[in-house]
C-alpha atoms as one frame of an Amber mdcrd trajectory, in Angstrom:
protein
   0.000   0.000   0.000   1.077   3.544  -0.791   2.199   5.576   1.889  -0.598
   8.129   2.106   2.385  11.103   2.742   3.677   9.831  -0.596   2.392  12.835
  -3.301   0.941  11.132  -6.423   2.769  11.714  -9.281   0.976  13.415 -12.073
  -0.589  11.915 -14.943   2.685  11.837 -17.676   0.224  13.076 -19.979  -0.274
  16.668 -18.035   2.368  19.217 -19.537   4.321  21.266 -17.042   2.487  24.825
 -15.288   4.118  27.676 -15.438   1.858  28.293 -12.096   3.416  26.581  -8.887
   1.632  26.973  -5.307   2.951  28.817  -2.311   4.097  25.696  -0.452   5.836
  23.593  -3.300   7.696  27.099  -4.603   9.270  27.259  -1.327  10.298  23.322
  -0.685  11.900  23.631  -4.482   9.073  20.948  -5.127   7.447  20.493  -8.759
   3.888  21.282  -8.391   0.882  20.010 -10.954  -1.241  23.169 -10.230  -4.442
  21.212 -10.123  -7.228  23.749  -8.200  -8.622  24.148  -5.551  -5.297  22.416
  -4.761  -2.399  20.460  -5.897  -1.885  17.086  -5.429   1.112  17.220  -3.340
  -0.547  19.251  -0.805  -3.923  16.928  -0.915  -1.745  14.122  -0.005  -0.441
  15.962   3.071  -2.891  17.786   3.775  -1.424  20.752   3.732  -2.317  24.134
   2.951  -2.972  25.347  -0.859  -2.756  28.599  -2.613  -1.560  30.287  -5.562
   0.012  33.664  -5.981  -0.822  35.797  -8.762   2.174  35.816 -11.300   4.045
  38.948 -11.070   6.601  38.234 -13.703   9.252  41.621 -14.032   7.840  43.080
 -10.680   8.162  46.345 -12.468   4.018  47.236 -12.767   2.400  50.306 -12.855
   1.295  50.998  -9.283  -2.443  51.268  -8.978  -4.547  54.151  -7.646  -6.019
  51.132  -5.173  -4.629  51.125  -0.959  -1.039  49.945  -0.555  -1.803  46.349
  -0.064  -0.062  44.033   2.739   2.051  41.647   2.780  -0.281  38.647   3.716
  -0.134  34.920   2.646  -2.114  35.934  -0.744   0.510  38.288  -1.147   4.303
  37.834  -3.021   6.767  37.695  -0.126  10.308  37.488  -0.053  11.070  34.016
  -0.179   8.518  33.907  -3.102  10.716  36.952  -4.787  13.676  34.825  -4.059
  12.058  31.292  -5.642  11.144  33.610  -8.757  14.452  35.494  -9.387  16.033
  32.266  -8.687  14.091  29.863 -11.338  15.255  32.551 -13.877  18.361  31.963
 -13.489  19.851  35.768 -12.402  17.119  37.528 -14.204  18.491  40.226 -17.027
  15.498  42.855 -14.895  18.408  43.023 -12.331  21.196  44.190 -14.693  23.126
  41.386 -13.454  26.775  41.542 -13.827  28.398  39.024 -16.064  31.900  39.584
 -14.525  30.109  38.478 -11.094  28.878  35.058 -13.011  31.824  34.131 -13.878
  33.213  30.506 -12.993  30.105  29.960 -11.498  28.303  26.980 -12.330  24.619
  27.033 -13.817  22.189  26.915 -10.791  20.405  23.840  -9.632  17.583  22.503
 -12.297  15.459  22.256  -8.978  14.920  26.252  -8.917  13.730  25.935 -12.861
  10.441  24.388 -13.326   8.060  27.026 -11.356   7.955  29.835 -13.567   8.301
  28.182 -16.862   6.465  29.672 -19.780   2.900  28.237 -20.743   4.038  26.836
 -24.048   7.164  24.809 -22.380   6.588  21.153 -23.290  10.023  20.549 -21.503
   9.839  17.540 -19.123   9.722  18.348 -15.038  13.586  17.477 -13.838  12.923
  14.898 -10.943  13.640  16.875  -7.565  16.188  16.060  -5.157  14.683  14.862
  -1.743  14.540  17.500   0.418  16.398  16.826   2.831  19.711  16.664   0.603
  19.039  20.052  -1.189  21.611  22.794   0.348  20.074  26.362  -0.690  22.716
  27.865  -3.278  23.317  31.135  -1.372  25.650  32.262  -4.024  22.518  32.777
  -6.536  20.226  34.590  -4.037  18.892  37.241  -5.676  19.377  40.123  -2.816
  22.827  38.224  -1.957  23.867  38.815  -5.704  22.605  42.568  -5.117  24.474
  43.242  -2.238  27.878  41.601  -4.488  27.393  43.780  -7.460  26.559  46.779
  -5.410  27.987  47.268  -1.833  30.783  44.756  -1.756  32.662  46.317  -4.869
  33.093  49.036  -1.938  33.022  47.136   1.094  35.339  43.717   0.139  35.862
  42.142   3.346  33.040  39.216   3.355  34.696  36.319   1.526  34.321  36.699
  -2.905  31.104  35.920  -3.925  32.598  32.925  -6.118  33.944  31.113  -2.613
  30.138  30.802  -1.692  29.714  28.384  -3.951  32.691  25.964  -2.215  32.479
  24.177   0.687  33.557  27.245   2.942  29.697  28.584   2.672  29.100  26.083
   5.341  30.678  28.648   7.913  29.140  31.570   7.125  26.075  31.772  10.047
  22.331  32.587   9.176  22.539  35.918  10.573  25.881  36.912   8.487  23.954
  35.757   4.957  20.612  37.672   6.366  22.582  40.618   6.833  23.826  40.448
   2.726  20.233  40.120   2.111  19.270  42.986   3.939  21.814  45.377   2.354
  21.461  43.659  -1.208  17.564  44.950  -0.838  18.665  48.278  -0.397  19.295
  48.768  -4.457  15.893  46.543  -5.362  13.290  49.406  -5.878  10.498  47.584
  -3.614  10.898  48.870  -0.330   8.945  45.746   1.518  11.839  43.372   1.124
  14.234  45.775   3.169  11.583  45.143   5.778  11.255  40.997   5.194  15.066
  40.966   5.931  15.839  43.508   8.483  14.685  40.822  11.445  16.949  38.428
  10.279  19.776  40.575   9.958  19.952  42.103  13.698  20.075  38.478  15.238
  23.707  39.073  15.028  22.972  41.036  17.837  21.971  38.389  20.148  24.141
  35.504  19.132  26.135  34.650  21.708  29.135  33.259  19.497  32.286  35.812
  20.010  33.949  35.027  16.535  35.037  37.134  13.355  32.246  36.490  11.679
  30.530  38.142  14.558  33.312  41.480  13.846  31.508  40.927  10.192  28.185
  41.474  11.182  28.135  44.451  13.424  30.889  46.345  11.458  28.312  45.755
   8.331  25.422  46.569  10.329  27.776  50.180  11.700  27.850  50.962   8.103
  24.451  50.693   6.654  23.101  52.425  10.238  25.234  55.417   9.545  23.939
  55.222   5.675  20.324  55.190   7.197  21.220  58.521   9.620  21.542  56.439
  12.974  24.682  58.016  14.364  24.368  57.181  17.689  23.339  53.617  16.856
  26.409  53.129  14.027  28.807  54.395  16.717  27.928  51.534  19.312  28.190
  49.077  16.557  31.326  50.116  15.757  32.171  50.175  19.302  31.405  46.715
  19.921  33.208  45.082  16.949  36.069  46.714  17.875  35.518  45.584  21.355
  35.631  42.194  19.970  38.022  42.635  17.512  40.824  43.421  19.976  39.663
  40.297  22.375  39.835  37.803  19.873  43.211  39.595  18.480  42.310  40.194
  15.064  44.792  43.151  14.861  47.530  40.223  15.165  48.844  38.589  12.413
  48.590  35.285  13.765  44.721  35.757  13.482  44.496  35.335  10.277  46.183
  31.857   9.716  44.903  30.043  12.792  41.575  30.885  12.165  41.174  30.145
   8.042  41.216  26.475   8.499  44.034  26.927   5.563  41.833  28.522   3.273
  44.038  31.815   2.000  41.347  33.106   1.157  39.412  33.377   4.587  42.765
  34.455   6.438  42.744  37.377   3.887  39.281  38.333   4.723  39.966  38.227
   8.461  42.372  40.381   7.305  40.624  42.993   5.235  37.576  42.921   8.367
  40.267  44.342  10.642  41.189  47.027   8.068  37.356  47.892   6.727  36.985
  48.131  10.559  39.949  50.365  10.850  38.594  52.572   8.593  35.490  52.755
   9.217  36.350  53.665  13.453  37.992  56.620  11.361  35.684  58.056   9.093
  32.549  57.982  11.723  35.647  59.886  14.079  36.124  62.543  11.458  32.663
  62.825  10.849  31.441  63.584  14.833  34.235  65.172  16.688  37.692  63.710
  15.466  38.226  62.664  19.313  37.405  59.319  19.518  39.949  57.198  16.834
  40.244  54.418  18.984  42.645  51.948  16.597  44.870  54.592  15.410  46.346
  54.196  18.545  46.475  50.364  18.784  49.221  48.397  17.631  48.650  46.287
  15.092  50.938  44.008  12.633  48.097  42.519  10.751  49.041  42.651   6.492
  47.717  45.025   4.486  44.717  43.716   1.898  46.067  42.529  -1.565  44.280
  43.909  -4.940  40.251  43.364  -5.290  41.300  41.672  -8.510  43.160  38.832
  -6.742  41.016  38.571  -4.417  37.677  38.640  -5.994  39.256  35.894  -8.316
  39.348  33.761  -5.235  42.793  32.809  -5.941  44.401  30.707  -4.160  48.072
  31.561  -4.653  49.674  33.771  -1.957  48.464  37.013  -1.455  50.805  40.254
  -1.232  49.973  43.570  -0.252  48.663  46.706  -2.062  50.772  49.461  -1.223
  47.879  51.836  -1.906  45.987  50.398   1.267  48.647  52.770   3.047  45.836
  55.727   2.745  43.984  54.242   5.673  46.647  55.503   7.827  46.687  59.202
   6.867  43.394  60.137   8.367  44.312  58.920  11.769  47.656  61.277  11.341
  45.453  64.457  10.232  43.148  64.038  13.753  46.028  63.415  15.447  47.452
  67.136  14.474  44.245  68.425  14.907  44.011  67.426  18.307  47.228  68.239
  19.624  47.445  71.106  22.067  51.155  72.359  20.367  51.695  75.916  19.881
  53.765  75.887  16.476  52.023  72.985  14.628  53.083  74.524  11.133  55.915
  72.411  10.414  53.707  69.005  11.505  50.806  70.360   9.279  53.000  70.914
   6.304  54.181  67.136   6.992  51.262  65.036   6.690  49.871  67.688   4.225
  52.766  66.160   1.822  52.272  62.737   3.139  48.478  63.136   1.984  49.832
  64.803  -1.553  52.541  62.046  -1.792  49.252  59.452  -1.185  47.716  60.974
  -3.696  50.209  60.769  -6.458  50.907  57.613  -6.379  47.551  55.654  -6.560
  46.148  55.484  -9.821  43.555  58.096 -10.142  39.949  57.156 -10.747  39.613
  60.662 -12.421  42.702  59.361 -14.840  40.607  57.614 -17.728  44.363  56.839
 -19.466  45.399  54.969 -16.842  42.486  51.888 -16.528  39.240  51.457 -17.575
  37.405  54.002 -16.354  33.968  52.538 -17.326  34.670  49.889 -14.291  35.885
  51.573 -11.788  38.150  50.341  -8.839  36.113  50.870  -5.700  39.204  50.587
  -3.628  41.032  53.570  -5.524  38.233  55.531  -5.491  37.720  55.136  -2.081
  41.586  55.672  -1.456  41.099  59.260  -3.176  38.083  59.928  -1.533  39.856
  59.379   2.161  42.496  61.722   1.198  40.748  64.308  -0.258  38.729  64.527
   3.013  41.575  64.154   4.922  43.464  67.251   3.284  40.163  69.249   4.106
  39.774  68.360   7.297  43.627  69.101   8.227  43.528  72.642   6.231  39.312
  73.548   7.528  41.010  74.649  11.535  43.660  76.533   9.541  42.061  78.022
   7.216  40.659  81.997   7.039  37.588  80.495   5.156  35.950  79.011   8.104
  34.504  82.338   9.213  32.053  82.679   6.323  28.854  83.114   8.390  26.188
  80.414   8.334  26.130  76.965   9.909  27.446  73.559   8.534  26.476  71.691
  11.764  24.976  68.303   9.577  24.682  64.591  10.299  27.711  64.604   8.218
  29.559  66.825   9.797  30.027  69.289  12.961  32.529  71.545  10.982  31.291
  75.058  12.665  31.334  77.120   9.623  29.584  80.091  11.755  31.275  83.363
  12.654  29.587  87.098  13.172  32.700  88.490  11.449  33.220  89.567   7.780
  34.891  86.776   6.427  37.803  88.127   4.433  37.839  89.017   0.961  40.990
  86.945  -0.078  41.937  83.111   0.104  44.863  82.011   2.606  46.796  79.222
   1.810  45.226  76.721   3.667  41.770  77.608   2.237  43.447  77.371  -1.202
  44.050  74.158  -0.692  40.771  72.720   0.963  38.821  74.388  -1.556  41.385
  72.512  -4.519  40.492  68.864  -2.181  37.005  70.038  -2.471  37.240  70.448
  -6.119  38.446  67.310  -6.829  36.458  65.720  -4.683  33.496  66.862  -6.394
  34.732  65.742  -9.680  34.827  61.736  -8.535  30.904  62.407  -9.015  31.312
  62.694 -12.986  32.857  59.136 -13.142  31.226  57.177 -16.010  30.155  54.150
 -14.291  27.252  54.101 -11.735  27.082  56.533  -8.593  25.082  53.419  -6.785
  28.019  51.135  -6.208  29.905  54.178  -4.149  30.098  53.416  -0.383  27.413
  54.948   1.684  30.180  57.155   3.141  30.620  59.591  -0.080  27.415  60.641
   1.438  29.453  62.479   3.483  32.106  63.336   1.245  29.312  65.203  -0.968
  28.006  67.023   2.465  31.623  68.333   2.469  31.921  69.279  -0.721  28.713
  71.334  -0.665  29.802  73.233   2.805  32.963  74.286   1.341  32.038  75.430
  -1.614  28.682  77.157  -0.348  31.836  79.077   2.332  33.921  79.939  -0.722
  30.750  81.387  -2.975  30.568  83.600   0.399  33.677  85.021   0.289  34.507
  85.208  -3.617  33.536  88.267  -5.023  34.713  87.415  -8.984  31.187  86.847
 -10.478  32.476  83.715 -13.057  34.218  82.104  -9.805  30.876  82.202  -8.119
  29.158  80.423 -11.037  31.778  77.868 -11.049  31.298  77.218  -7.357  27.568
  77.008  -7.719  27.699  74.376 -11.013  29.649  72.563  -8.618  27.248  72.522
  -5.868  24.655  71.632  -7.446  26.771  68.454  -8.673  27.225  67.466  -5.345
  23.352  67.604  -5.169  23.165  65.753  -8.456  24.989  63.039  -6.544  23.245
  62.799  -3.476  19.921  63.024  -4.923  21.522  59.787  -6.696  22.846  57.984
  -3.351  19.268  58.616  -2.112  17.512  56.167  -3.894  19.673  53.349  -1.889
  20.518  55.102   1.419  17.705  57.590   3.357  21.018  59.745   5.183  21.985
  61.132   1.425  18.020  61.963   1.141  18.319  63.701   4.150  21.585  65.146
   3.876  20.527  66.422   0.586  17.667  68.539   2.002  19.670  69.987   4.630
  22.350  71.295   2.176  19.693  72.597   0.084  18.157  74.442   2.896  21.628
  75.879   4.172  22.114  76.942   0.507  19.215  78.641   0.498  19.090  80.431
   4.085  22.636  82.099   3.055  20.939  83.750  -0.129  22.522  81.861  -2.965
  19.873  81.158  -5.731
């Protein structure tokens, strides 16, 4: 007798649905579609329903209520099953560089959204207890790998998800991806669907890297949502945990890959994203609180992204142009030094910054790599230094007492004096208003604004204050104009950032309104 929680099979002659119910989508289970329900779900008993197909996602919203998202609704694992079955859909603008030496994904994703004229034959599923969930072809994980990683590259290369070493990632490590990968999918629900899962990195009690991962990932997209308070506790804590575990050794690294190079030089690059990171949230509140600049650490410096996105396994060496990291933490440490002649340390790291400067490739440079796919890394290398250069030449400068205030989430430059700012540029302002310049110009690269890092946010709030001080004091009518084009490209690029992160939406309207209350139209 047939076990009665055996499903039927269905009749050879039925052809293959393109309609598949809720419950056999998710398992990865072929489904006959018979109404009111299937026959794999008659046989368990279980609960039957269909979704309405909602192939491309991208209709026309309806003058009808916002509707939820309820069990007759498409939720996120449903999304996922979809995007999934065809097979990295071209909607997504999927990268072909990221699918390389990747293998086609599993024929058990493939049969639920097949089209109505298909007389291709159902593949025979796995059982389910032997299928392992090919993380490296979720949809919002791919996301967050064309998107945020490029800038962020400390979570092991997309490729190595697809080896055996996806076994240690945990759940809450993977939910976080998802959670940032939704942040460039227009549909603002899914951001919602994996938020939960993300923040249970919060309450797991394991004290590992992967733990660093989380909460320096979750620092980052916290600041990039306007949470200052809450991105400087994150960052707080995984630095906390960073220096108990010893991750700013270099014997880290090797005793805790398993012998994978490629997982030592992520536990590598966490410690220096984290580095980073405790320095540009510094610079950005009150330069006072830099807490690894003064920690000793002998951990390598991270190799090139192409090396290690190729998931090479050959012996990495260091990228000389990772030195940049360090030059922030020397500009705050001038600036808070109580010296009375600092003049000869300022002109010092100014030239270190210079020297930094000159020899990375720059992004802005479209002789000297394809500027089309732009290094993330370099980019964020000039960035840094740029910022760093105004923030050593900003205390220094005569410019600072143009009258309005700069006070931002960005920023707490206080750009606010009752005196006439003076009619001519000092040195120092020379010079912040040239790293302002060129800062500015990183906007007018040719590939997409919406794989920057969340933190040229920031770098655009800059840009705006300094060149909204210099249209103050400039009274040549041309190098007004010039300033203003320029401000409103930083605008341009924030209005662009935006549509991922909500701090460059609100950053944006804040530099518009200071733009406005100092009279410039």
């Amino acid at each position: 007798m047939q076990d009665p929680t055996t499903p039927s099979k269905p009749p050879s002659s039925r052809q293959p649905s393109s309609l598949a119910c809720v419950s056999c989508r998710r398992r990865h289970l072929k489904c006959d579609a018979l109404l009111p329900a299937c026959t794999r779900c008659q046989s368990t008993n279980a609960e039957c329903h269909y979704v309405r197909s909602r192939r491309g996602l991208r209709t026309k919203p309806s003058n009808q209520s916002p509707q939820r998202f309820d069990d007759q609704m498409l939720t996120a694992d449903d999304f996922a099953t979809w995007l999934n079955a065809t097979t990295l859909a071209t909607d997504l603008e999927a990268d072909p560089a990221l699918l390389h030496g990747l293998e086609t994904p599993p024929v058990w994703d493939i049969p639920c959204l097949q089209d109505d004229t298909t007389t291709t034959a159902w593949p025979e599923p796995e059982p389910l207890a032997t299928v392992t969930p090919e993380i490296a072809y979720d949809p919002m994980v791919q996301l967050y790998y064309q998107n945020f990683h490029r800038s962020h590259p400390f979570l092991i290369p997309r490729k190595v998800l697809h080896s055996s070493l996806r076994h240690r990632i945990p759940p809450y490590l993977t939910g976080i991806m998802r959670y940032i990968g939704a942040h460039y999918y227009p549909d603002v629900r899914f951001k919602e669907e994996f938020r939960r899962v993300a923040y249970t990195v919060l309450s797991d009690t394991t004290r590992d890297g992967f733990k660093v991962q989380g909460l320096l990932l979750l620092a980052i997209i916290e600041h990039a949502h306007g949470q200052e308070e809450n991105a400087h506790l994150k960052v707080q804590l995984a630095i906390d945990l960073s220096l108990e575990l010893g991750m700013n050794r270099a014997s880290f690294a090797p005793i805790n890959s398993e012998g994978s190079s490629v997982l030592a030089e992520s536990w590598r690059r966490t410690f220096w994203e984290l580095y980073v990171v405790d320095g540009l949230l510094a610079a950005m509140r009150d330069q006072s609180s830099y807490r690894l600049y003064s920690y000793k650490a002998d951990v390598r410096l991270p190799c090139a992204e192409e090396l290690y996105n190729s998931a090479n396994h050959a012996k990495y060496t260091n990228s000389e142009r990772s030195q940049t990291k360090l030059n922030l933490g020397l500009v705050m440490e001038v600036n808070r030094s109580l010296d009375i002649d600092l003049e000869a340390r300022v002109e010092t790291v100014d030239a270190a910054l210079v020297s930094s400067l000159m020899q990375i490739p720059s992004s802005q440079d479209s002789t000297s790599f394809d500027s089309s796919n732009i290094d993330e890394m370099l980019f964020q290398a000039e960035m840094i230094n740029y910022l760093a250069l105004i923030y050593l030449h900003h205390p220094r400068s005569s410019m600072r007492f143009a009258s309005f205030h700069a006070r931002t989430w960005c920023t707490r430059l206080r750009i606010c004096n009752n005196n006439p700012p003076p009619t001519d540029l000092d040195l120092h302002s020379q010079k912040f208003l040239r790293a302002a310049d060129m800062l500015s110009n990183l906007v007018t690269l040719p590939s997409t604004i919406k794989s920057r890092t969340p933190f040229f946010t920031c770098a655009l709030a800059m840009c705006v204050i300094v060149h909204t001080a210099a249209c103050l004091v400039m009274s040549a009518p041309e190098k007004v104009e010039s300033l203003k084009t320029r401000i409103q490209l930083s605008i341009g690029g924030l209005n662009m950032l935006g549509k991922s992160w909500p701090l460059a939406k609100m950053v944006r309207q804040q530099m518009v309104n200071m733009y406005q209350e100092v009279g410039l139209r």
